[in-house]
Coordinates of C-alpha atoms and ligand atoms in Angstrom, one line a residue:
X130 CA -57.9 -40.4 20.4
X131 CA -57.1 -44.3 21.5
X132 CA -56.5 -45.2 17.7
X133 CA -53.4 -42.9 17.5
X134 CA -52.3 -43.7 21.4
X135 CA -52.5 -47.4 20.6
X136 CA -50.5 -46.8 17.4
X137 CA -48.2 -44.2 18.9
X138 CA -47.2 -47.1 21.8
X139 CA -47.0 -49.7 19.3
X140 CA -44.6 -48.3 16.5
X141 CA -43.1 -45.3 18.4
X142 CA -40.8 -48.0 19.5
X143 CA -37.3 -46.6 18.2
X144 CA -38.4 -43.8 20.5
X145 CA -39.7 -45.9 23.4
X146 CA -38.5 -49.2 22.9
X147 CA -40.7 -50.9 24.9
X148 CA -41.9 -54.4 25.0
X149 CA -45.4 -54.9 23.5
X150 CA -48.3 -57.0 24.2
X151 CA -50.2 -57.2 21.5
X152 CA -53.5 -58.9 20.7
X153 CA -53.4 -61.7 18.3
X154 CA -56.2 -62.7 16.3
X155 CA -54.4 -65.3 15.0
X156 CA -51.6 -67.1 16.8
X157 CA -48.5 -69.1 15.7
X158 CA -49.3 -71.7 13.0
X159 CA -46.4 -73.9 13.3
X160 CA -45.0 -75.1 16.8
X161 CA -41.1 -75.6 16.7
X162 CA -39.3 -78.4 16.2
X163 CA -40.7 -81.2 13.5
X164 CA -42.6 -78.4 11.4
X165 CA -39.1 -77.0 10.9
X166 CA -37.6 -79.5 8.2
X167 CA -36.3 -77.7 5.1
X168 CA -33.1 -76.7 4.7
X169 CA -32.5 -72.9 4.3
X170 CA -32.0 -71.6 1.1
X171 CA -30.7 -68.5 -0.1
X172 CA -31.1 -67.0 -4.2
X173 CA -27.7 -68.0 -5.8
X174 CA -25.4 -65.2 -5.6
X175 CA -24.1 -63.6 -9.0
X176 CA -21.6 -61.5 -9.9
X177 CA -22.4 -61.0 -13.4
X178 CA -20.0 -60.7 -16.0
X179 CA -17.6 -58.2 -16.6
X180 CA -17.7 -56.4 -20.2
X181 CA -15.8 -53.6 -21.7
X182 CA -15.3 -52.2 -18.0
X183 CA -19.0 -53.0 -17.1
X184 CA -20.4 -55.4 -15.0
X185 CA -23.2 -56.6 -17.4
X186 CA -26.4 -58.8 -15.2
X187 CA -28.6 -60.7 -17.6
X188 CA -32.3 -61.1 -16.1
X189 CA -34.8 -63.1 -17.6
X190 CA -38.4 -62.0 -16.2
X191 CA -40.7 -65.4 -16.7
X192 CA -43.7 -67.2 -15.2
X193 CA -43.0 -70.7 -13.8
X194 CA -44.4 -72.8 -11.6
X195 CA -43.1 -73.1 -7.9
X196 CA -43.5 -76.4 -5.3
X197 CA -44.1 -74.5 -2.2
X198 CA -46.3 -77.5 -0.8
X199 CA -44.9 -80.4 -2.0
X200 CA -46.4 -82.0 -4.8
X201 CA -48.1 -79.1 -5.7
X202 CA -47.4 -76.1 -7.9
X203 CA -48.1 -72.8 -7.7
X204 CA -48.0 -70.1 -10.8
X205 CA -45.7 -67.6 -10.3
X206 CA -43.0 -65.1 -11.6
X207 CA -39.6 -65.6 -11.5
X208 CA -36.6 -63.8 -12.2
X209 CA -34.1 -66.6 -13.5
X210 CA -35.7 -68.7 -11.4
X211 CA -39.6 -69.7 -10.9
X212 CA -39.6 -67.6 -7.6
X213 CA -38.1 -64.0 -6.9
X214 CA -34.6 -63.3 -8.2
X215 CA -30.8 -64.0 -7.9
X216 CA -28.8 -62.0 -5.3
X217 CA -26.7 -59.7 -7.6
X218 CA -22.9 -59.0 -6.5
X219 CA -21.2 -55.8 -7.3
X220 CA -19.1 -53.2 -6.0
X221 CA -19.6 -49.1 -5.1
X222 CA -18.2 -47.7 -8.2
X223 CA -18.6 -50.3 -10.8
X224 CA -20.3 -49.2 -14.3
X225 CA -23.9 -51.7 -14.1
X226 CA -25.8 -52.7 -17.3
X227 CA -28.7 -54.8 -16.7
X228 CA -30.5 -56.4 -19.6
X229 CA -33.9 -57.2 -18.6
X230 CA -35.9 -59.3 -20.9
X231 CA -39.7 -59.5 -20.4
X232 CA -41.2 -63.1 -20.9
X233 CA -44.0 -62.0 -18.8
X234 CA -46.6 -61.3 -22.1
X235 CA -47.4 -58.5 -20.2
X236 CA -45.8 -55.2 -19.4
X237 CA -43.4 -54.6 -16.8
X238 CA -41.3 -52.9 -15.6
X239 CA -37.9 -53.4 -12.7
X240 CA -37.2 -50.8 -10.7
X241 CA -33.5 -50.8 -8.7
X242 CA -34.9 -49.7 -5.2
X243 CA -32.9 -47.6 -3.3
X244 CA -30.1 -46.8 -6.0
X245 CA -29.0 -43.1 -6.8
X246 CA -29.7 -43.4 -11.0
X247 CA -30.7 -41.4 -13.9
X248 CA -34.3 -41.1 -14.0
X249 CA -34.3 -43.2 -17.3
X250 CA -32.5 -46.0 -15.7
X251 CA -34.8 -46.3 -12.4
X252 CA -37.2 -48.7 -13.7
X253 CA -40.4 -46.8 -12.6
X254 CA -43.6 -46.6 -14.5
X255 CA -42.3 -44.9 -17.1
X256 CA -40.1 -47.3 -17.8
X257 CA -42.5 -49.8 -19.1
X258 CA -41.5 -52.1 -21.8
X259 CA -43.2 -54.8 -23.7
X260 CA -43.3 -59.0 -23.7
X261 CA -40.2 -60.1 -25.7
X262 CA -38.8 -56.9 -25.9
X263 CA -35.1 -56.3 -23.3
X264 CA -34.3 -53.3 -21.4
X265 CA -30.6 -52.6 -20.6
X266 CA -30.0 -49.7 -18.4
X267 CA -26.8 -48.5 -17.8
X268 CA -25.8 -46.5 -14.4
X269 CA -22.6 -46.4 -12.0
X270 CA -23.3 -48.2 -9.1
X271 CA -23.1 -44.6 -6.4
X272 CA -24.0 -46.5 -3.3
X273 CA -22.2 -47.8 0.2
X274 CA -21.7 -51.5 0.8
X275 CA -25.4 -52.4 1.6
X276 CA -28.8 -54.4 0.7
X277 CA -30.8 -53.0 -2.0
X278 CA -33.6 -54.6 -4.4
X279 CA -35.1 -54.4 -7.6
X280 CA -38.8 -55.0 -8.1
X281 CA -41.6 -55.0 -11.0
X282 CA -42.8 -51.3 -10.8
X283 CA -45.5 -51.2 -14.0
X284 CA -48.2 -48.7 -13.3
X285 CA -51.3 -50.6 -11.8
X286 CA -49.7 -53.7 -11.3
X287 CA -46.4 -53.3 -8.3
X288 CA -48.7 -55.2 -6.2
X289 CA -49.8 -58.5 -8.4
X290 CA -46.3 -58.3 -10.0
X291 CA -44.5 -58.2 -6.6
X292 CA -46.9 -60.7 -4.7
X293 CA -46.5 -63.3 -8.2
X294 CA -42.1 -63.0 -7.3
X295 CA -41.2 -60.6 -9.0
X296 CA -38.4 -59.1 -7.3
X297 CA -34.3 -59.6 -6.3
X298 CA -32.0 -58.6 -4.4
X299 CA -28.6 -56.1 -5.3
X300 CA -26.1 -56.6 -2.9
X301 CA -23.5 -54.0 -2.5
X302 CA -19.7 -54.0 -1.4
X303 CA -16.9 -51.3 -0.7
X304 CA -13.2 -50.7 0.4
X305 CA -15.0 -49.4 3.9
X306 CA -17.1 -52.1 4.8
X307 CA -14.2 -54.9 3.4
X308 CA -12.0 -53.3 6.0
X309 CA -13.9 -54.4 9.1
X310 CA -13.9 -57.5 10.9
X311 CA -17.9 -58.3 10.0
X312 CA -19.2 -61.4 8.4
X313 CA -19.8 -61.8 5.0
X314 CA -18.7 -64.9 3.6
X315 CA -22.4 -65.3 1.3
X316 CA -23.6 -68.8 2.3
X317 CA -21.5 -69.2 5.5
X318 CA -21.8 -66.4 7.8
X319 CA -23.6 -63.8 5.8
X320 CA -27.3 -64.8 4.8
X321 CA -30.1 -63.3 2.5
X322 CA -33.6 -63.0 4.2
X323 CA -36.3 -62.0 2.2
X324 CA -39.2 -61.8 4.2
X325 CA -43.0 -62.2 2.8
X326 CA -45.8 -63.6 3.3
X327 CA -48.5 -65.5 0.8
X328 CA -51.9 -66.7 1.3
X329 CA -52.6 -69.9 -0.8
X330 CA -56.2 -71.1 -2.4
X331 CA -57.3 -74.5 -2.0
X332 CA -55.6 -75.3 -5.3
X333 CA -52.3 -74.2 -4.0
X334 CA -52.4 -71.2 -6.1
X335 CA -51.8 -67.7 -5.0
X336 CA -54.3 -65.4 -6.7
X337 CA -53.7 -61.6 -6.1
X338 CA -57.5 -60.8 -5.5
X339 CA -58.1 -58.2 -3.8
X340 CA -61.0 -56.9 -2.1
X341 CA -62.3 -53.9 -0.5
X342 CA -60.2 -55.0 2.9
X343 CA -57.2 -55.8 1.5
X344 CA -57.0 -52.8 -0.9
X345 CA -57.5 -50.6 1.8
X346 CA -55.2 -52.5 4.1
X347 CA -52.7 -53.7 2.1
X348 CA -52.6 -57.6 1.1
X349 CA -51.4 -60.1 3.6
X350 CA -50.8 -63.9 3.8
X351 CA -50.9 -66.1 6.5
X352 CA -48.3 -68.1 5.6
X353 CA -44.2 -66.3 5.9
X354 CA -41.6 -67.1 3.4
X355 CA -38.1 -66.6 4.0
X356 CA -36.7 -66.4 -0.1
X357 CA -39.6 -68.5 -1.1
X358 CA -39.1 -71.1 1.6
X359 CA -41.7 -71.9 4.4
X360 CA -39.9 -72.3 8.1
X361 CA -36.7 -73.5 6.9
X362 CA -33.9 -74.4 9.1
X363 CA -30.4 -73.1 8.8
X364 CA -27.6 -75.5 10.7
X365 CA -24.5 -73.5 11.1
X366 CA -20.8 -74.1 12.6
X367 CA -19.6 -70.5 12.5
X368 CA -20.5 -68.4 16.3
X369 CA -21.9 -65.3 14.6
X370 CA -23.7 -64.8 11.1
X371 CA -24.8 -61.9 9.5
X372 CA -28.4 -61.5 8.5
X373 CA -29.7 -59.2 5.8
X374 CA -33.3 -58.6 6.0
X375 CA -35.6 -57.4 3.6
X376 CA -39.5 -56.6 3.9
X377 CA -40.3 -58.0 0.5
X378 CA -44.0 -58.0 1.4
X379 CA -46.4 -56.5 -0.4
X380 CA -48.3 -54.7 2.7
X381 CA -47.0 -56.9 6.3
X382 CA -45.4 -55.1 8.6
X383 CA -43.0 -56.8 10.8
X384 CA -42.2 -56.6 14.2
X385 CA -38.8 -59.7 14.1
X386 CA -37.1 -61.0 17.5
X387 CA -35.6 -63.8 18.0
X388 CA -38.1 -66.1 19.9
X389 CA -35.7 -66.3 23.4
X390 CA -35.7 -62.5 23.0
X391 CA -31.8 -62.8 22.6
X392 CA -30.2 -59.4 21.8
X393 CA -28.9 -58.6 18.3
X394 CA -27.0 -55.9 16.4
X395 CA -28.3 -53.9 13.8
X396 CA -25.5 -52.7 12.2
X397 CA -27.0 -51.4 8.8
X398 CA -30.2 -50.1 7.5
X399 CA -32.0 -49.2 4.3
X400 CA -28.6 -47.4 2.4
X401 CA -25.5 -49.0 4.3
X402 CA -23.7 -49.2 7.5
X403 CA -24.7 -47.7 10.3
X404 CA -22.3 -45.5 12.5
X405 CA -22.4 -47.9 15.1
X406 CA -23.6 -51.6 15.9
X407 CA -27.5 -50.9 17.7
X408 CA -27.9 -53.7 20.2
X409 CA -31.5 -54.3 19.9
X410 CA -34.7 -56.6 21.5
X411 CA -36.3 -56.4 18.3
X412 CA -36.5 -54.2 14.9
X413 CA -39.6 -52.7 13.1
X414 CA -39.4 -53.4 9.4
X415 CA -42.3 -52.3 6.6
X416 CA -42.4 -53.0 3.1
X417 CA -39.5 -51.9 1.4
X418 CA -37.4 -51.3 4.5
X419 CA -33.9 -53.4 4.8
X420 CA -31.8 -54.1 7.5
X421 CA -28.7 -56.0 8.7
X422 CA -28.3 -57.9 11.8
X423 CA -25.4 -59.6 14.0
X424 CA -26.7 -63.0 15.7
X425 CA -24.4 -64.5 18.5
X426 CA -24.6 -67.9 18.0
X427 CA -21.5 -69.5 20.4
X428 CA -23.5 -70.6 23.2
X429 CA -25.5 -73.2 20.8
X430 CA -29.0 -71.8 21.2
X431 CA -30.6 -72.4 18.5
X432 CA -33.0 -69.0 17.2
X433 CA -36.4 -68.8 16.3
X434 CA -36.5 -65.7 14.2
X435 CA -40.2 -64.9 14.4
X436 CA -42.3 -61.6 14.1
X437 CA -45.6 -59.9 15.0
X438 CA -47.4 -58.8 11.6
X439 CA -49.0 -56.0 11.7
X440 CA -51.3 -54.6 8.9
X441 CA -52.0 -51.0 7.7
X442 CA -54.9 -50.8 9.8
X443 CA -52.4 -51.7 12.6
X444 CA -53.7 -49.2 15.1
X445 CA -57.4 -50.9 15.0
X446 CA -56.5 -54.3 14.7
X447 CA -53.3 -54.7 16.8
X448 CA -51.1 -57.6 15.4
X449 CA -52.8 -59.7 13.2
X450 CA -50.6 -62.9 13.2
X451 CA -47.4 -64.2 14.6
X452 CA -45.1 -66.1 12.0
X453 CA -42.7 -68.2 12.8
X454 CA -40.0 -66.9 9.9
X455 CA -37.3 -69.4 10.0
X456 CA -34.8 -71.3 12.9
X457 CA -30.8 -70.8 13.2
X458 CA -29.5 -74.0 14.6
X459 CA -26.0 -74.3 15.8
X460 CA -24.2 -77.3 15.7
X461 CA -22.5 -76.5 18.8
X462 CA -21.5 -74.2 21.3
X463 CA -18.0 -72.9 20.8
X464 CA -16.1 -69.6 22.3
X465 CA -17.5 -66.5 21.2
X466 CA -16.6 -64.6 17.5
X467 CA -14.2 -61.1 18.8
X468 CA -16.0 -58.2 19.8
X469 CA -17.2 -55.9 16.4
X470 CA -15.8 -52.6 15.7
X471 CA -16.7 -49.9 17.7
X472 CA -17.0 -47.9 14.7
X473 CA -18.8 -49.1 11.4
X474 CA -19.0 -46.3 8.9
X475 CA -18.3 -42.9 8.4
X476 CA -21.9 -41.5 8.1
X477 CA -21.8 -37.7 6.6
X478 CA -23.5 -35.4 8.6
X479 CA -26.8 -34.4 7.9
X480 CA -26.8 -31.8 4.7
X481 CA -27.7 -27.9 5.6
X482 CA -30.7 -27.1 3.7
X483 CA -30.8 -25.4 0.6
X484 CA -33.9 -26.0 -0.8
X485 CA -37.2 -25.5 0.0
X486 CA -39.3 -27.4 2.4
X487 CA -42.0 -29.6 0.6
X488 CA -45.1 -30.4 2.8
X489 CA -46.5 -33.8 1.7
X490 CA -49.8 -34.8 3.5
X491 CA -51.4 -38.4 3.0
X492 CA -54.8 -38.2 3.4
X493 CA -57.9 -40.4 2.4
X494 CA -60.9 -39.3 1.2
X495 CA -63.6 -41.4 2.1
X496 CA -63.6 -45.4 2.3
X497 CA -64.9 -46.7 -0.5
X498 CA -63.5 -48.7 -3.7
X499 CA -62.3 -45.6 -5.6
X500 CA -59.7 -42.8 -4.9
X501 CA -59.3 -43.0 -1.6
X502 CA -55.4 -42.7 -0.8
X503 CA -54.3 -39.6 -2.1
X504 CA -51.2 -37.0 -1.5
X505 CA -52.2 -33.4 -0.8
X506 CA -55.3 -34.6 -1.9
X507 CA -54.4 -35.8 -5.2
X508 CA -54.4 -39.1 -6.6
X509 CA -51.2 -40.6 -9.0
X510 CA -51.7 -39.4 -12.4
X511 CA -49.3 -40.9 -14.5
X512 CA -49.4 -37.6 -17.2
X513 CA -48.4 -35.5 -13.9
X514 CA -45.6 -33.9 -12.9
X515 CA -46.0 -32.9 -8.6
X516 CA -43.5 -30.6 -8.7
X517 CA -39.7 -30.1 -9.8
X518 CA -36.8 -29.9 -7.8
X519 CA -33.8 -27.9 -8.7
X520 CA -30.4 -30.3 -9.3
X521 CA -28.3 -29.5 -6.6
X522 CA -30.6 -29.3 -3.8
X523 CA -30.9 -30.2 -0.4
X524 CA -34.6 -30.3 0.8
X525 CA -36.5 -30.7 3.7
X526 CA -39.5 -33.0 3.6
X527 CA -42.2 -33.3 5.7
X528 CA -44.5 -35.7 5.8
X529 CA -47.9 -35.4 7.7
X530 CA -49.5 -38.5 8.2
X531 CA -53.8 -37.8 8.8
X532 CA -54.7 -41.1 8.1
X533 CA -55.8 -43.3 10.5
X534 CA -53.4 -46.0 8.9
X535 CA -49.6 -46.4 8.9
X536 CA -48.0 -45.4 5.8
X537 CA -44.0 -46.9 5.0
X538 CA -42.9 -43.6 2.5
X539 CA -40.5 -44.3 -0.4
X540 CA -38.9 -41.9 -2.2
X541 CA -36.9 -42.7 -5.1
X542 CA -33.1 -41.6 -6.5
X543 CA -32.0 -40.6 -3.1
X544 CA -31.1 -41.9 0.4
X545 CA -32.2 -39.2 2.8
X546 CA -31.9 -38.5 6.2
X547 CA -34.9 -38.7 9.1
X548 CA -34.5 -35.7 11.5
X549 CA -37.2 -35.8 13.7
X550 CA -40.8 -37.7 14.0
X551 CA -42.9 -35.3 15.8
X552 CA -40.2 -33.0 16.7
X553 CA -38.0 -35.6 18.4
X554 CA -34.9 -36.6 17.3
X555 CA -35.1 -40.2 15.4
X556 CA -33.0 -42.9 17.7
X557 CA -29.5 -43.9 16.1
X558 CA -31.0 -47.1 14.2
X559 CA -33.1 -44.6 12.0
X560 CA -30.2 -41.9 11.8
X561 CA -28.5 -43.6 9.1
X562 CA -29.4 -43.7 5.3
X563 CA -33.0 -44.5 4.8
X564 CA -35.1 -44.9 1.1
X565 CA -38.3 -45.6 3.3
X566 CA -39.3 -44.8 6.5
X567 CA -43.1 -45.8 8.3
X568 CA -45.2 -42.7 9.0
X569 CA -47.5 -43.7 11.8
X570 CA -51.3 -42.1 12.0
X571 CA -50.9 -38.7 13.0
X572 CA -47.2 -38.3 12.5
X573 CA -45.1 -35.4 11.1
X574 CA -42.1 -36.8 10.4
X575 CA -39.0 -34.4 9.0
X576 CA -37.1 -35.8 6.2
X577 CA -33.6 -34.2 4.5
X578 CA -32.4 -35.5 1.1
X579 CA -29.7 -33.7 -1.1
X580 CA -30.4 -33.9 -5.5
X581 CA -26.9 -34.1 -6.5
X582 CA -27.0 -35.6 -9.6
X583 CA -28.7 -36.2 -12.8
X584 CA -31.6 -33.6 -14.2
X585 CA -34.1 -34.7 -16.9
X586 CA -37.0 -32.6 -17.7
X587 CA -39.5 -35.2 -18.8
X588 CA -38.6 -38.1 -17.0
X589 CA -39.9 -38.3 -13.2
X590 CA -38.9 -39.9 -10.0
X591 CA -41.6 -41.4 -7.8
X592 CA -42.2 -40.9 -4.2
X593 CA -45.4 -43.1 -2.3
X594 CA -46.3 -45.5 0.1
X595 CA -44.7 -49.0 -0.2
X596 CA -48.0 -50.7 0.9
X597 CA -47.9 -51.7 -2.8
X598 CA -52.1 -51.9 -2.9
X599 CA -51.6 -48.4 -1.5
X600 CA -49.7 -47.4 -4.3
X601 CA -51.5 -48.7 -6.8
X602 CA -54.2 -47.3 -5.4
X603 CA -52.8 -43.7 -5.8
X604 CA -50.9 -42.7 -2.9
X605 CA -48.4 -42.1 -5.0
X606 CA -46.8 -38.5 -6.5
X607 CA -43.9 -38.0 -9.2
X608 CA -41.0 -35.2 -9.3
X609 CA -38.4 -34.1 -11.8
X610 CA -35.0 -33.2 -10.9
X611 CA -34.3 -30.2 -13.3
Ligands
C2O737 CU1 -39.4 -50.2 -3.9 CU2 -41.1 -47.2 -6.0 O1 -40.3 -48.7 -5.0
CU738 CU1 -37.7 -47.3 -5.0
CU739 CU1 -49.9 -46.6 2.7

């Protein structure tokens, strides 16, 4: 079937890792150079306050207005700020409370992707509180040093929430990480990028409206933000920077390199370090997925981060834009940064199963406006439990993609492990600790993940696609750990 060989030789790349070709529809708004004017920015960072032993955030979920284009505003929602959130700074082990207040005069809800929590503390859909009313979770922080997120979650509504801003980053430290010779200065060598993209109206607004298209395909912009910003510039004196990237859209995939196709390192991905720095052309990254790079910058090149975007529909349409994300300009060439550790992190070996094996198969059923992405057939149903999983348990997931669509799978409360897509063992890049991982059409992949904490018998974790229009769309299921 061309569909799937198309798609198979466009995102089987951490097998193949070939360069690709593809079609554009739509090619490369801005050229470099004078378009490229704005200063990078990054979310301030903040280490919250510490409090009877607890490191105590204080979020304040509003709508503002945001000057994308100058002059202009835009309506959005902001998370102590008009536009996404603050980059919050803690450590593996701390105690967290987070006091959310909703000035939304709506519902909502934040959810604290990728974090091992209590069920009550996630921040999913059944988590939901009311305008003017705070939520303060409290959890220990069970993570490694890594990039994590938090994002509106309310049941129907991920997508608008997310595309509106609502959504931050949590960025993790630990004794192992601290002890190797990486950047991560915040601000000087060690950047936030969170990726997205927006299409604006003729009013400079950003209406989440979607239509039978984009609900089936996920919604897409034409214009990239990097943390709000449109092709900033980032001047730097230091030779190599650290660049933490997160697929904040709400259904873009994108396929980043660096526009002199310079080699980078990947040295982290979704959950923490990875065993060892990947040298890599260019890196795949879906909704929800993070990673962290190494950029050489000594010989005063200055780099065009840019990306193919692909849609869910990627195998029919090929690449459906390329953005120019953002440029890294030197101020001058100097002798290179020391070679990085051999080693990065300890990475546990892959847990022995326990458990069962739970077949999960997304599947449409037919094309139309209603209930058409389901999981074994079933749409979300909020008063539905899937199916309970036993605390303790390690479990083998497998995921059989039918449709003819890509799917990024997120499953929440654990980082799990990716054995094999189709039987073949996942490249080192995807070996580490993953909380998504992109299922392309017709794709078994073979997941592990280990319960090893916290049972509630009402209270549900969700697993679905983090297409966000998919999800609210259905493709979506909820377990218990009991
Ligand atoms: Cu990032 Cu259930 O989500
Ligand atoms: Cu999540
Ligand atoms: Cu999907």
């Amino acid at each position: 079937m061309p569909t799937v060989n198309l798609s198979r030789r466009k995102f089987s790349h951490l097998l193949l890792n070939t360069a690709l070709a593809a079609p554009m529809l739509l090619t490369n708004r801005a050229a470099h150079g004078a378009s490229h004017s704005r200063p990078f920015r990054q979310p301030p960072l903040d280490p919250g306050r510490i409090e009877a032993g607890r490191r105590v955030f204080d979020l304040s979920v509003a709508k503002g207005r945001t000057e994308f284009f100058l002059g202009h505003e835009t309506d959005t929602i902001g998370i102590n700020s008009t536009f996404l959130g603050p980059v919050l700074q803690a450590k593996a082990g701390d105690r967290l409370r987070m006091n959310v207040a909703n000035r939304i005069a709506e519902p909502m809800t934040l959810h604290w992707h990728g974090l091992h929590l209590p069920a009550s503390a996630d921040g999913g859909p059944h988590q939901s509180f009311g305008p003017g009313e705070t939520w303060s979770p409290e959890f220990d922080l069970l993570q490694k040093a890594g990039t994590f997120w938090f994002h509106g979650h309310q049941h129907h509504q991920t997508g608008a929430h997310v595309w509106a801003g609502m959504a931050g980053i949590l960025r993790v430290e630990d004794d192992e990480e601290a002890a190797l010779a990486l950047p991560r200065n915040y601000g000087e060598d060690d950047f936030i990028l969170i990726l997205q993209d927006r299409r604006f109206d003729a009013t400079f607004q950003m209406p989440y409206a979607l239509n039978m298209h984009t609900r089936m395909t996920g919604l897409q912009g034409d214009q990239a933000l990097v943390n709000g910003q449109m092709n900033p510039v980032l001047e730097t004196d230091v030779p190599r920077i650290r660049l933490r990237l997160i697929n904040a859209s709400n259904g873009s995939i994108y396929w980043l390199r660096f526009a002199d196709k310079r080699t980078f390192w990947q040295i982290a991905s979704d959950g923490g370090l990875l065993a060892a720095a990947e040298p890599m052309p260019e890196l795949l990254l879906a909704p929800g997925e993070r990673a962290e790079v190494i950029i050489e910058l000594h010989n005063g090149e200055p780099a065009f981060l840019q990306a193919d975007v692909f849609g869910a529909e990627a195998a029919f349409s090929g690449a459906i834009a390329t953005f120019d994300f953002m440029e890294i300009r030197p101020r001058k060439a100097q002798p290179p940064a020391p070679a990085l550790p051999a080693r990065l992190a300890e990475i546990a070996p892959v847990p022995e199963q326990t458990g069962v094996t739970r077949h999960l198969r997304l599947d449409m059923t037919g094309m139309g406006m209603m209930g058409d992405f389901t999981i074994n057939g079933a749409r979300y149903d909020h008063s539905r439990i899937d199916f309970a999983v036993p605390l303790g348990a390690v479990e083998t997931w497998v995921i059989e993609n039918t449709t003819p669509m890509l799917h990024p799978m997120h499953v929440h409360d654990v980082q799990f492990r990716i054995l094999t897509r189709n039987g073949i063992p996942v490249a080192p890049q995807e070996a580490g600790l993953k909380d998504v991982v992109l299922v392309d059409p017709g794709q078994k992949v073979e997941l592990r993940m280990a319960f090893s904490d916290f049972s509630d018998p009402v209270l549900p974790y969700m697993y679905h696609c983090h297409i966000l229009e998919h999800e609210d769309a259905g493709m979506m299921g909820q377990f218990t750990v009991v």
